[in-house]
């Protein structure tokens, strides 16, 4: 494990900067990348096929196809599901903006509903209430790796004949009722962005239902072209340029063997956070979703992120100043994410402040604390001390 350490002689109180995330790439993976670079075949090829096969094994034999982003994978999922102009897709405003952008890209209309303040994921009652005659699909998001209730979600989808495109970008290794996300469900999209629990630098995959869907995905990711063994080709659908490279796939293969260990490490760090953060600071901690073994209910997070909510109403500084003060203590803090219906692109489509009070409050007060596999146990204590040092003096009129 890489440990935080003093930086420079005589700087015993100054610690190395602790980012909110950092990928873990081991020497074997770096060597595997070098092998691909020397091999003479560096774009989509055997390594991508091997990664797809290994992912398919992980997801119970379901077909899996990789692309150069999960954004592309979700867009293809919507096209495979037949979603297009005139259709509505229900989703959460509390996600990375890709979740709704892909709906616009295929010419359909995103319909936002608020989140459940306890899980911070799509409120499933609000989802069902929002289903109308034009609703074609739903995109649930497992925010921070906490899975949406798959039993209720699919019961609603079945009742109303909806396709489900699971935005499981952040949920690789998360489980619902003991089953890993991706082993069941409809179309499941996972991201391999550098911040994610498994990275290919950039990249993503889609878990599909059939070889027919997989063939369409293959066409969509590369210009809509099909090649025949005799060297002839045809293009019968408008595709994109979204194929993954073998260099990236080699990174993913190296990561895949370590994923379960990475996620176990993340879970340990999350537990340490629950013990280390002083409750008197008034932070709202994320749900403790460690899985059925811990008696926490059927949802088991992969602890992609650890996100408390700041007690802003009790603080005399705002989030931006909080982040600056944490940075001055050597701690990186992220924001994932402000509620997206308030972005200009979505305001221009009629969405307004105040429509989704839970998503807005969470999006305004959420902060992402450092959590990544190579973090040392001691780093959690360091973050907890910095939180106390920054928040206690500005709480309840203590004076900034
Ligand atoms: C919830 C969510 N959806 C979609 C995406 C898009 O993934 P990618 O960056 O691989 O396109 C991300 C990536 O941050 C995400 O967090």
mmCIF file of C-alpha atoms and ligand atoms in Angstrom:
data_model
loop_
_atom_site.group_PDB
_atom_site.id
_atom_site.type_symbol
_atom_site.label_atom_id
_atom_site.label_comp_id
_atom_site.label_asym_id
_atom_site.label_seq_id
_atom_site.Cartn_x
_atom_site.Cartn_y
_atom_site.Cartn_z
ATOM 1 C CA UNK A 1 0.000 0.000 0.000
ATOM 2 C CA UNK A 2 1.218 3.433 -0.853
ATOM 3 C CA UNK A 3 1.233 5.592 2.268
ATOM 4 C CA UNK A 4 0.921 9.302 2.755
ATOM 5 C CA UNK A 5 4.314 10.567 3.838
ATOM 6 C CA UNK A 6 5.974 13.850 4.742
ATOM 7 C CA UNK A 7 7.040 15.698 1.606
ATOM 8 C CA UNK A 8 10.494 17.133 1.908
ATOM 9 C CA UNK A 9 13.079 17.450 4.639
ATOM 10 C CA UNK A 10 11.961 19.396 7.683
ATOM 11 C CA UNK A 11 8.311 19.313 6.569
ATOM 12 C CA UNK A 12 7.183 16.777 9.130
ATOM 13 C CA UNK A 13 3.724 18.294 9.457
ATOM 14 C CA UNK A 14 3.170 18.654 5.691
ATOM 15 C CA UNK A 15 1.843 15.465 4.177
ATOM 16 C CA UNK A 16 1.720 14.359 0.559
ATOM 17 C CA UNK A 17 -1.458 15.632 -1.107
ATOM 18 C CA UNK A 18 -4.227 13.040 -0.858
ATOM 19 C CA UNK A 19 -6.426 13.166 -3.980
ATOM 20 C CA UNK A 20 -10.059 12.050 -3.797
ATOM 21 C CA UNK A 21 -9.197 9.221 -6.184
ATOM 22 C CA UNK A 22 -6.210 7.648 -7.876
ATOM 23 C CA UNK A 23 -6.092 4.577 -10.155
ATOM 24 C CA UNK A 24 -4.020 1.547 -9.075
ATOM 25 C CA UNK A 25 -2.048 0.256 -12.055
ATOM 26 C CA UNK A 26 0.428 -2.488 -11.147
ATOM 27 C CA UNK A 27 3.695 -3.366 -12.881
ATOM 28 C CA UNK A 28 2.230 -6.520 -14.480
ATOM 29 C CA UNK A 29 -0.428 -4.382 -16.179
ATOM 30 C CA UNK A 30 2.185 -1.900 -17.376
ATOM 31 C CA UNK A 31 4.195 -4.822 -18.805
ATOM 32 C CA UNK A 32 1.058 -6.196 -20.519
ATOM 33 C CA UNK A 33 0.443 -2.785 -22.106
ATOM 34 C CA UNK A 34 4.054 -2.724 -23.339
ATOM 35 C CA UNK A 35 3.536 -6.190 -24.868
ATOM 36 C CA UNK A 36 0.498 -4.924 -26.805
ATOM 37 C CA UNK A 37 2.430 -1.869 -27.982
ATOM 38 C CA UNK A 38 5.212 -4.139 -29.272
ATOM 39 C CA UNK A 39 2.811 -6.671 -30.803
ATOM 40 C CA UNK A 40 2.052 -4.846 -34.022
ATOM 41 C CA UNK A 41 -1.743 -4.748 -33.279
ATOM 42 C CA UNK A 42 -2.741 -1.882 -31.020
ATOM 43 C CA UNK A 43 -6.369 -1.055 -31.873
ATOM 44 C CA UNK A 44 -9.450 -3.294 -31.375
ATOM 45 C CA UNK A 45 -8.369 -6.929 -31.536
ATOM 46 C CA UNK A 46 -7.595 -9.970 -29.399
ATOM 47 C CA UNK A 47 -7.279 -8.082 -26.105
ATOM 48 C CA UNK A 48 -10.718 -6.506 -26.524
ATOM 49 C CA UNK A 49 -12.194 -9.925 -27.300
ATOM 50 C CA UNK A 50 -10.440 -11.409 -24.256
ATOM 51 C CA UNK A 51 -11.785 -8.625 -22.046
ATOM 52 C CA UNK A 52 -15.298 -9.203 -23.395
ATOM 53 C CA UNK A 53 -14.995 -12.933 -22.723
ATOM 54 C CA UNK A 54 -13.731 -12.395 -19.175
ATOM 55 C CA UNK A 55 -16.524 -9.908 -18.466
ATOM 56 C CA UNK A 56 -19.077 -12.317 -19.907
ATOM 57 C CA UNK A 57 -17.779 -15.005 -17.489
ATOM 58 C CA UNK A 58 -18.240 -12.550 -14.647
ATOM 59 C CA UNK A 59 -21.787 -11.742 -15.766
ATOM 60 C CA UNK A 60 -23.047 -15.314 -15.904
ATOM 61 C CA UNK A 61 -22.344 -15.914 -19.604
ATOM 62 C CA UNK A 62 -24.375 -12.914 -20.832
ATOM 63 C CA UNK A 63 -22.969 -11.242 -23.972
ATOM 64 C CA UNK A 64 -20.744 -8.240 -23.171
ATOM 65 C CA UNK A 65 -19.313 -5.731 -25.637
ATOM 66 C CA UNK A 66 -16.803 -2.991 -24.887
ATOM 67 C CA UNK A 67 -16.662 0.564 -26.246
ATOM 68 C CA UNK A 68 -14.476 3.615 -25.705
ATOM 69 C CA UNK A 69 -16.868 5.039 -23.073
ATOM 70 C CA UNK A 70 -19.931 4.110 -21.071
ATOM 71 C CA UNK A 71 -21.608 7.132 -22.635
ATOM 72 C CA UNK A 72 -21.339 5.393 -26.013
ATOM 73 C CA UNK A 73 -22.476 2.100 -24.456
ATOM 74 C CA UNK A 74 -25.615 3.771 -23.017
ATOM 75 C CA UNK A 75 -26.392 5.505 -26.277
ATOM 76 C CA UNK A 76 -26.132 2.180 -28.115
ATOM 77 C CA UNK A 77 -28.276 0.564 -25.428
ATOM 78 C CA UNK A 78 -31.032 3.093 -26.092
ATOM 79 C CA UNK A 79 -30.789 2.465 -29.827
ATOM 80 C CA UNK A 80 -30.834 -1.308 -29.295
ATOM 81 C CA UNK A 81 -33.929 -0.839 -27.104
ATOM 82 C CA UNK A 82 -35.551 1.056 -29.982
ATOM 83 C CA UNK A 83 -35.728 4.379 -28.120
ATOM 84 C CA UNK A 84 -35.915 7.406 -30.421
ATOM 85 C CA UNK A 85 -37.844 10.565 -31.324
ATOM 86 C CA UNK A 86 -41.236 10.795 -29.609
ATOM 87 C CA UNK A 87 -40.199 8.532 -26.729
ATOM 88 C CA UNK A 88 -39.692 9.543 -23.103
ATOM 89 C CA UNK A 89 -37.067 8.061 -20.806
ATOM 90 C CA UNK A 90 -37.373 8.491 -17.042
ATOM 91 C CA UNK A 91 -34.221 9.070 -15.059
ATOM 92 C CA UNK A 92 -32.674 10.823 -12.069
ATOM 93 C CA UNK A 93 -31.324 14.378 -12.117
ATOM 94 C CA UNK A 94 -28.632 13.373 -9.612
ATOM 95 C CA UNK A 95 -26.021 11.794 -11.863
ATOM 96 C CA UNK A 96 -23.250 12.599 -14.289
ATOM 97 C CA UNK A 97 -24.860 14.534 -17.127
ATOM 98 C CA UNK A 98 -24.093 11.704 -19.599
ATOM 99 C CA UNK A 99 -27.098 9.839 -18.160
ATOM 100 C CA UNK A 100 -29.600 12.273 -19.660
ATOM 101 C CA UNK A 101 -27.450 13.562 -22.531
ATOM 102 C CA UNK A 102 -27.603 10.151 -24.247
ATOM 103 C CA UNK A 103 -31.410 10.371 -24.220
ATOM 104 C CA UNK A 104 -31.214 13.670 -26.093
ATOM 105 C CA UNK A 105 -28.608 12.250 -28.462
ATOM 106 C CA UNK A 106 -30.991 9.535 -29.670
ATOM 107 C CA UNK A 107 -33.710 12.159 -30.155
ATOM 108 C CA UNK A 108 -35.850 11.143 -27.158
ATOM 109 C CA UNK A 109 -36.932 13.238 -24.158
ATOM 110 C CA UNK A 110 -35.486 12.765 -20.668
ATOM 111 C CA UNK A 111 -38.076 12.973 -17.883
ATOM 112 C CA UNK A 112 -36.536 13.591 -14.479
ATOM 113 C CA UNK A 113 -38.002 12.423 -11.181
ATOM 114 C CA UNK A 114 -36.623 13.181 -7.724
ATOM 115 C CA UNK A 115 -34.387 10.889 -5.716
ATOM 116 C CA UNK A 116 -35.137 9.063 -2.478
ATOM 117 C CA UNK A 117 -33.267 11.132 0.135
ATOM 118 C CA UNK A 118 -32.185 7.982 1.954
ATOM 119 C CA UNK A 119 -30.522 6.197 -0.983
ATOM 120 C CA UNK A 120 -29.952 9.286 -3.190
ATOM 121 C CA UNK A 121 -31.078 7.098 -6.109
ATOM 122 C CA UNK A 122 -34.218 7.366 -8.248
ATOM 123 C CA UNK A 123 -37.367 7.456 -6.077
ATOM 124 C CA UNK A 124 -39.193 4.385 -7.387
ATOM 125 C CA UNK A 125 -42.647 5.641 -6.346
ATOM 126 C CA UNK A 126 -41.984 8.866 -8.262
ATOM 127 C CA UNK A 127 -40.752 6.793 -11.198
ATOM 128 C CA UNK A 128 -43.965 4.798 -11.371
ATOM 129 C CA UNK A 129 -46.085 7.941 -11.001
ATOM 130 C CA UNK A 130 -44.245 9.544 -13.928
ATOM 131 C CA UNK A 131 -44.894 6.712 -16.384
ATOM 132 C CA UNK A 132 -47.063 7.986 -19.229
ATOM 133 C CA UNK A 133 -48.169 6.870 -22.686
ATOM 134 C CA UNK A 134 -44.861 7.916 -24.290
ATOM 135 C CA UNK A 135 -42.574 6.383 -21.657
ATOM 136 C CA UNK A 136 -40.415 3.807 -23.378
ATOM 137 C CA UNK A 137 -37.538 3.208 -20.962
ATOM 138 C CA UNK A 138 -36.028 4.031 -17.592
ATOM 139 C CA UNK A 139 -32.382 4.714 -16.753
ATOM 140 C CA UNK A 140 -31.692 3.996 -13.077
ATOM 141 C CA UNK A 141 -28.302 5.116 -11.719
ATOM 142 C CA UNK A 142 -26.476 3.337 -8.888
ATOM 143 C CA UNK A 143 -25.001 6.533 -7.460
ATOM 144 C CA UNK A 144 -21.640 6.057 -5.734
ATOM 145 C CA UNK A 145 -22.087 2.311 -6.271
ATOM 146 C CA UNK A 146 -25.195 1.938 -4.093
ATOM 147 C CA UNK A 147 -27.555 -0.275 -6.116
ATOM 148 C CA UNK A 148 -31.099 0.753 -6.941
ATOM 149 C CA UNK A 149 -33.642 -1.776 -5.616
ATOM 150 C CA UNK A 150 -33.652 -4.177 -8.586
ATOM 151 C CA UNK A 151 -36.702 -6.127 -7.369
ATOM 152 C CA UNK A 152 -38.980 -3.092 -7.257
ATOM 153 C CA UNK A 153 -37.428 -1.512 -10.355
ATOM 154 C CA UNK A 154 -38.071 -4.540 -12.558
ATOM 155 C CA UNK A 155 -41.536 -5.072 -11.097
ATOM 156 C CA UNK A 156 -42.405 -1.530 -12.241
ATOM 157 C CA UNK A 157 -40.722 -2.031 -15.640
ATOM 158 C CA UNK A 158 -42.698 -5.259 -16.187
ATOM 159 C CA UNK A 159 -46.007 -3.659 -15.122
ATOM 160 C CA UNK A 160 -45.583 -0.859 -17.672
ATOM 161 C CA UNK A 161 -43.703 -2.681 -20.444
ATOM 162 C CA UNK A 162 -40.570 -0.500 -20.122
ATOM 163 C CA UNK A 163 -37.040 -1.278 -21.230
ATOM 164 C CA UNK A 164 -34.368 -0.675 -18.584
ATOM 165 C CA UNK A 165 -30.935 0.712 -19.417
ATOM 166 C CA UNK A 166 -29.069 0.362 -16.142
ATOM 167 C CA UNK A 167 -26.535 3.167 -15.756
ATOM 168 C CA UNK A 168 -24.264 1.046 -13.591
ATOM 169 C CA UNK A 169 -21.285 3.225 -14.588
ATOM 170 C CA UNK A 170 -20.251 3.418 -10.935
ATOM 171 C CA UNK A 171 -21.456 0.012 -9.782
ATOM 172 C CA UNK A 172 -18.919 -2.569 -10.930
ATOM 173 C CA UNK A 173 -18.943 -5.263 -8.242
ATOM 174 C CA UNK A 174 -22.011 -3.928 -6.397
ATOM 175 C CA UNK A 175 -24.687 -6.471 -5.520
ATOM 176 C CA UNK A 176 -28.431 -6.584 -5.097
ATOM 177 C CA UNK A 177 -29.797 -9.472 -3.008
ATOM 178 C CA UNK A 178 -26.452 -11.258 -3.280
ATOM 179 C CA UNK A 179 -26.300 -11.054 -7.101
ATOM 180 C CA UNK A 180 -23.694 -8.913 -8.782
ATOM 181 C CA UNK A 181 -25.080 -6.039 -10.853
ATOM 182 C CA UNK A 182 -24.825 -7.116 -14.505
ATOM 183 C CA UNK A 183 -25.590 -10.788 -13.940
ATOM 184 C CA UNK A 184 -29.303 -10.029 -14.343
ATOM 185 C CA UNK A 185 -31.525 -7.252 -15.603
ATOM 186 C CA UNK A 186 -31.997 -5.801 -19.079
ATOM 187 C CA UNK A 187 -29.194 -3.710 -20.658
ATOM 188 C CA UNK A 188 -26.442 -2.856 -18.162
ATOM 189 C CA UNK A 189 -23.839 -0.175 -18.867
ATOM 190 C CA UNK A 190 -20.588 0.062 -16.872
ATOM 191 C CA UNK A 191 -17.854 2.712 -17.092
ATOM 192 C CA UNK A 192 -14.096 2.143 -17.092
ATOM 193 C CA UNK A 193 -13.213 5.844 -16.670
ATOM 194 C CA UNK A 194 -10.042 6.372 -14.548
ATOM 195 C CA UNK A 195 -12.043 7.227 -11.407
ATOM 196 C CA UNK A 196 -14.070 4.015 -11.573
ATOM 197 C CA UNK A 197 -13.406 0.834 -9.574
ATOM 198 C CA UNK A 198 -11.965 -0.742 -12.747
ATOM 199 C CA UNK A 199 -10.368 1.372 -15.472
ATOM 200 C CA UNK A 200 -9.290 1.003 -19.086
ATOM 201 C CA UNK A 201 -8.191 4.689 -18.964
ATOM 202 C CA UNK A 202 -11.346 5.571 -20.910
ATOM 203 C CA UNK A 203 -13.884 2.926 -21.823
ATOM 204 C CA UNK A 204 -17.021 1.089 -20.880
ATOM 205 C CA UNK A 205 -19.105 -1.953 -21.650
ATOM 206 C CA UNK A 206 -22.670 -3.055 -22.133
ATOM 207 C CA UNK A 207 -24.084 -6.332 -20.838
ATOM 208 C CA UNK A 208 -26.712 -7.480 -23.336
ATOM 209 C CA UNK A 209 -29.509 -10.040 -23.624
ATOM 210 C CA UNK A 210 -28.724 -11.832 -26.887
ATOM 211 C CA UNK A 211 -26.185 -12.316 -29.657
ATOM 212 C CA UNK A 212 -28.467 -10.304 -31.965
ATOM 213 C CA UNK A 213 -28.225 -7.308 -29.638
ATOM 214 C CA UNK A 214 -24.452 -7.839 -29.382
ATOM 215 C CA UNK A 215 -24.113 -7.841 -33.196
ATOM 216 C CA UNK A 216 -26.023 -4.548 -33.396
ATOM 217 C CA UNK A 217 -23.754 -3.082 -30.693
ATOM 218 C CA UNK A 218 -20.695 -4.137 -32.736
ATOM 219 C CA UNK A 219 -22.083 -2.329 -35.760
ATOM 220 C CA UNK A 220 -23.027 0.795 -33.822
ATOM 221 C CA UNK A 221 -19.553 1.131 -32.292
ATOM 222 C CA UNK A 222 -17.819 1.035 -35.689
ATOM 223 C CA UNK A 223 -19.601 3.008 -38.409
ATOM 224 C CA UNK A 224 -22.464 0.518 -38.832
ATOM 225 C CA UNK A 225 -20.223 -1.767 -40.858
ATOM 226 C CA UNK A 226 -20.374 -5.567 -41.074
ATOM 227 C CA UNK A 227 -17.470 -7.438 -42.695
ATOM 228 C CA UNK A 228 -17.878 -10.825 -44.316
ATOM 229 C CA UNK A 229 -15.129 -13.471 -44.166
ATOM 230 C CA UNK A 230 -14.523 -13.017 -47.927
ATOM 231 C CA UNK A 231 -13.423 -9.405 -47.311
ATOM 232 C CA UNK A 232 -16.628 -7.759 -48.545
ATOM 233 C CA UNK A 233 -18.484 -5.364 -46.317
ATOM 234 C CA UNK A 234 -21.785 -3.580 -45.941
ATOM 235 C CA UNK A 235 -23.110 -0.648 -43.917
ATOM 236 C CA UNK A 236 -26.811 -0.912 -43.116
ATOM 237 C CA UNK A 237 -27.149 1.341 -40.051
ATOM 238 C CA UNK A 238 -25.650 4.694 -39.071
ATOM 239 C CA UNK A 239 -22.926 3.846 -36.568
ATOM 240 C CA UNK A 240 -20.283 5.781 -34.664
ATOM 241 C CA UNK A 241 -16.552 5.539 -34.025
ATOM 242 C CA UNK A 242 -16.492 4.224 -30.465
ATOM 243 C CA UNK A 243 -14.330 1.105 -30.483
ATOM 244 C CA UNK A 244 -11.939 0.382 -27.598
ATOM 245 C CA UNK A 245 -8.223 -0.166 -28.299
ATOM 246 C CA UNK A 246 -6.292 -3.303 -27.334
ATOM 247 C CA UNK A 247 -3.940 -1.069 -25.330
ATOM 248 C CA UNK A 248 -6.901 0.013 -23.201
ATOM 249 C CA UNK A 249 -8.231 -3.557 -23.001
ATOM 250 C CA UNK A 250 -4.854 -4.734 -21.646
ATOM 251 C CA UNK A 251 -5.231 -2.216 -18.808
ATOM 252 C CA UNK A 252 -8.740 -3.546 -18.133
ATOM 253 C CA UNK A 253 -7.598 -7.171 -18.099
ATOM 254 C CA UNK A 254 -4.898 -6.296 -15.560
ATOM 255 C CA UNK A 255 -7.495 -4.522 -13.430
ATOM 256 C CA UNK A 256 -10.119 -7.244 -13.647
ATOM 257 C CA UNK A 257 -7.969 -9.748 -11.753
ATOM 258 C CA UNK A 258 -7.674 -7.264 -8.908
ATOM 259 C CA UNK A 259 -11.224 -5.918 -8.859
ATOM 260 C CA UNK A 260 -12.522 -7.949 -5.927
ATOM 261 C CA UNK A 261 -9.470 -7.069 -3.832
ATOM 262 C CA UNK A 262 -9.849 -3.401 -4.801
ATOM 263 C CA UNK A 263 -13.505 -3.439 -3.772
ATOM 264 C CA UNK A 264 -12.776 -5.209 -0.471
ATOM 265 C CA UNK A 265 -10.201 -2.529 0.275
ATOM 266 C CA UNK A 266 -12.726 0.209 -0.570
ATOM 267 C CA UNK A 267 -15.283 -1.369 1.778
ATOM 268 C CA UNK A 268 -12.738 -1.432 4.588
ATOM 269 C CA UNK A 269 -11.871 2.232 4.068
ATOM 270 C CA UNK A 270 -15.590 3.112 4.039
ATOM 271 C CA UNK A 271 -16.077 1.308 7.377
ATOM 272 C CA UNK A 272 -13.144 3.235 8.799
ATOM 273 C CA UNK A 273 -14.765 6.492 7.693
ATOM 274 C CA UNK A 274 -17.987 5.654 9.553
ATOM 275 C CA UNK A 275 -15.964 5.142 12.731
ATOM 276 C CA UNK A 276 -13.605 8.088 12.241
ATOM 277 C CA UNK A 277 -15.932 10.970 11.350
ATOM 278 C CA UNK A 278 -17.021 12.914 14.441
ATOM 279 C CA UNK A 279 -20.861 12.846 14.558
ATOM 280 C CA UNK A 280 -20.942 16.266 16.251
ATOM 281 C CA UNK A 281 -19.817 17.829 12.947
ATOM 282 C CA UNK A 282 -23.338 17.225 11.616
ATOM 283 C CA UNK A 283 -22.334 15.606 8.316
ATOM 284 C CA UNK A 284 -25.000 13.324 6.792
ATOM 285 C CA UNK A 285 -23.118 10.120 6.008
ATOM 286 C CA UNK A 286 -24.036 7.855 3.063
ATOM 287 C CA UNK A 287 -26.196 4.767 3.683
ATOM 288 C CA UNK A 288 -24.199 1.930 5.277
ATOM 289 C CA UNK A 289 -24.682 -0.560 2.469
ATOM 290 C CA UNK A 290 -22.163 -3.266 3.216
ATOM 291 C CA UNK A 291 -24.403 -6.117 2.127
ATOM 292 C CA UNK A 292 -26.572 -8.841 3.571
ATOM 293 C CA UNK A 293 -23.733 -10.362 5.610
ATOM 294 C CA UNK A 294 -23.614 -7.183 7.642
ATOM 295 C CA UNK A 295 -27.381 -7.181 8.045
ATOM 296 C CA UNK A 296 -27.709 -3.898 6.183
ATOM 297 C CA UNK A 297 -30.330 -5.023 3.684
ATOM 298 C CA UNK A 298 -30.095 -6.439 0.170
ATOM 299 C CA UNK A 299 -28.034 -3.621 -1.391
ATOM 300 C CA UNK A 300 -24.252 -3.968 -1.263
ATOM 301 C CA UNK A 301 -22.223 -1.004 -2.489
ATOM 302 C CA UNK A 302 -18.852 -1.301 -4.199
ATOM 303 C CA UNK A 303 -17.945 1.939 -2.387
ATOM 304 C CA UNK A 304 -17.100 3.715 -5.592
ATOM 305 C CA UNK A 305 -17.268 6.979 -3.640
ATOM 306 C CA UNK A 306 -17.727 8.067 -0.022
ATOM 307 C CA UNK A 307 -19.969 11.126 -0.020
ATOM 308 C CA UNK A 308 -21.132 12.897 3.115
ATOM 309 C CA UNK A 309 -23.446 15.904 2.847
ATOM 310 C CA UNK A 310 -22.183 19.120 4.420
ATOM 311 C CA UNK A 311 -24.402 20.709 7.130
ATOM 312 C CA UNK A 312 -24.414 23.932 5.095
ATOM 313 C CA UNK A 313 -27.313 25.539 7.021
ATOM 314 C CA UNK A 314 -25.192 25.365 10.164
ATOM 315 C CA UNK A 315 -21.919 26.430 8.526
ATOM 316 C CA UNK A 316 -20.700 29.980 8.013
ATOM 317 C CA UNK A 317 -18.763 29.004 4.879
ATOM 318 C CA UNK A 318 -20.023 27.460 1.645
ATOM 319 C CA UNK A 319 -18.924 24.294 -0.130
ATOM 320 C CA UNK A 320 -16.359 26.019 -2.359
ATOM 321 C CA UNK A 321 -14.600 27.515 0.657
ATOM 322 C CA UNK A 322 -14.804 24.163 2.474
ATOM 323 C CA UNK A 323 -13.078 22.486 -0.490
ATOM 324 C CA UNK A 324 -10.366 25.187 -0.509
ATOM 325 C CA UNK A 325 -9.731 24.757 3.211
ATOM 326 C CA UNK A 326 -9.510 20.958 2.859
ATOM 327 C CA UNK A 327 -7.072 21.448 -0.017
ATOM 328 C CA UNK A 328 -4.961 23.659 2.244
ATOM 329 C CA UNK A 329 -4.858 20.670 4.633
ATOM 330 C CA UNK A 330 -3.590 18.480 1.767
ATOM 331 C CA UNK A 331 -6.906 16.716 1.141
ATOM 332 C CA UNK A 332 -8.597 16.551 -2.257
ATOM 333 C CA UNK A 333 -12.407 16.786 -2.270
ATOM 334 C CA UNK A 334 -14.654 16.298 -5.302
ATOM 335 C CA UNK A 335 -18.289 17.125 -6.152
ATOM 336 C CA UNK A 336 -20.349 14.342 -7.803
ATOM 337 C CA UNK A 337 -22.773 15.799 -8.826
ATOM 338 C CA UNK A 338 -24.909 18.942 -8.889
ATOM 339 C CA UNK A 339 -28.486 18.153 -9.971
ATOM 340 C CA UNK A 340 -28.326 18.282 -13.765
ATOM 341 C CA UNK A 341 -31.814 19.658 -14.504
ATOM 342 C CA UNK A 342 -30.442 23.065 -13.459
ATOM 343 C CA UNK A 343 -27.770 23.021 -16.190
ATOM 344 C CA UNK A 344 -28.345 25.469 -19.061
ATOM 345 C CA UNK A 345 -29.034 22.662 -21.566
ATOM 346 C CA UNK A 346 -31.873 21.329 -19.409
ATOM 347 C CA UNK A 347 -33.235 24.710 -18.261
ATOM 348 C CA UNK A 348 -33.596 25.489 -21.957
ATOM 349 C CA UNK A 349 -35.852 22.427 -22.128
ATOM 350 C CA UNK A 350 -38.101 23.748 -19.361
ATOM 351 C CA UNK A 351 -36.661 22.235 -16.194
ATOM 352 C CA UNK A 352 -36.597 24.594 -13.209
ATOM 353 C CA UNK A 353 -35.155 25.137 -9.727
ATOM 354 C CA UNK A 354 -37.266 23.668 -6.967
ATOM 355 C CA UNK A 355 -38.702 20.781 -8.998
ATOM 356 C CA UNK A 356 -36.596 18.118 -7.273
ATOM 357 C CA UNK A 357 -35.874 19.324 -3.736
ATOM 358 C CA UNK A 358 -34.033 16.201 -2.586
ATOM 359 C CA UNK A 359 -31.744 16.017 -5.610
ATOM 360 C CA UNK A 360 -31.088 19.763 -5.386
ATOM 361 C CA UNK A 361 -30.259 19.689 -1.663
ATOM 362 C CA UNK A 362 -28.017 16.630 -2.037
ATOM 363 C CA UNK A 363 -26.354 17.999 -5.184
ATOM 364 C CA UNK A 364 -25.674 21.320 -3.443
ATOM 365 C CA UNK A 365 -24.177 19.805 -0.288
ATOM 366 C CA UNK A 366 -22.451 16.599 -1.414
ATOM 367 C CA UNK A 367 -18.685 16.222 -1.193
ATOM 368 C CA UNK A 368 -16.580 13.251 -2.300
ATOM 369 C CA UNK A 369 -13.853 12.359 0.188
ATOM 370 C CA UNK A 370 -10.682 10.457 -0.763
ATOM 371 C CA UNK A 371 -11.356 6.749 -1.295
ATOM 372 C CA UNK A 372 -9.228 4.513 -3.498
ATOM 373 C CA UNK A 373 -7.594 1.109 -3.000
ATOM 374 C CA UNK A 374 -4.028 2.365 -2.521
ATOM 375 C CA UNK A 375 -5.059 4.679 0.304
ATOM 376 C CA UNK A 376 -3.627 3.773 3.705
ATOM 377 C CA UNK A 377 -5.882 3.153 6.722
ATOM 378 C CA UNK A 378 -4.164 6.111 8.410
ATOM 379 C CA UNK A 379 -5.278 8.400 5.600
ATOM 380 C CA UNK A 380 -8.885 8.019 6.778
ATOM 381 C CA UNK A 381 -7.902 9.414 10.165
ATOM 382 C CA UNK A 382 -6.080 12.211 8.430
ATOM 383 C CA UNK A 383 -9.200 13.123 6.418
ATOM 384 C CA UNK A 384 -11.396 12.894 9.542
ATOM 385 C CA UNK A 385 -9.061 15.236 11.446
ATOM 386 C CA UNK A 386 -9.035 17.697 8.535
ATOM 387 C CA UNK A 387 -12.869 17.601 8.451
ATOM 388 C CA UNK A 388 -12.995 18.455 12.152
ATOM 389 C CA UNK A 389 -10.354 21.160 11.725
ATOM 390 C CA UNK A 390 -12.257 22.803 8.870
ATOM 391 C CA UNK A 391 -15.885 22.344 9.987
ATOM 392 C CA UNK A 392 -15.871 22.712 13.797
ATOM 393 C CA UNK A 393 -14.665 26.353 13.742
ATOM 394 C CA UNK A 394 -17.399 27.398 11.287
ATOM 395 C CA UNK A 395 -20.293 25.445 12.808
ATOM 396 C CA UNK A 396 -23.261 27.106 14.559
ATOM 397 C CA UNK A 397 -21.672 30.536 14.733
ATOM 398 C CA UNK A 398 -18.385 29.249 16.158
ATOM 399 C CA UNK A 399 -16.710 31.925 13.996
ATOM 400 C CA UNK A 400 -14.896 31.380 10.679
HETATM 401 C C1 LIG B 1 -23.284 7.736 -13.359
HETATM 402 C C2 LIG B 1 -22.455 7.827 -14.608
HETATM 403 N N1 LIG B 1 -23.035 7.615 -15.791
HETATM 404 C C3 LIG B 1 -22.336 7.651 -16.927
HETATM 405 C C4 LIG B 1 -20.980 7.934 -16.936
HETATM 406 C C5 LIG B 1 -20.278 7.995 -18.235
HETATM 407 O O1 LIG B 1 -19.178 7.132 -18.289
HETATM 408 P P1 LIG B 1 -17.999 7.405 -19.321
HETATM 409 O O2 LIG B 1 -17.177 8.528 -18.784
HETATM 410 O O3 LIG B 1 -17.245 6.106 -19.368
HETATM 411 O O4 LIG B 1 -18.617 7.747 -20.624
HETATM 412 C C6 LIG B 1 -20.335 8.167 -15.730
HETATM 413 C C7 LIG B 1 -18.897 8.497 -15.696
HETATM 414 O O5 LIG B 1 -18.467 9.280 -14.871
HETATM 415 C C8 LIG B 1 -21.086 8.121 -14.528
HETATM 416 O O6 LIG B 1 -20.508 8.337 -13.345
#
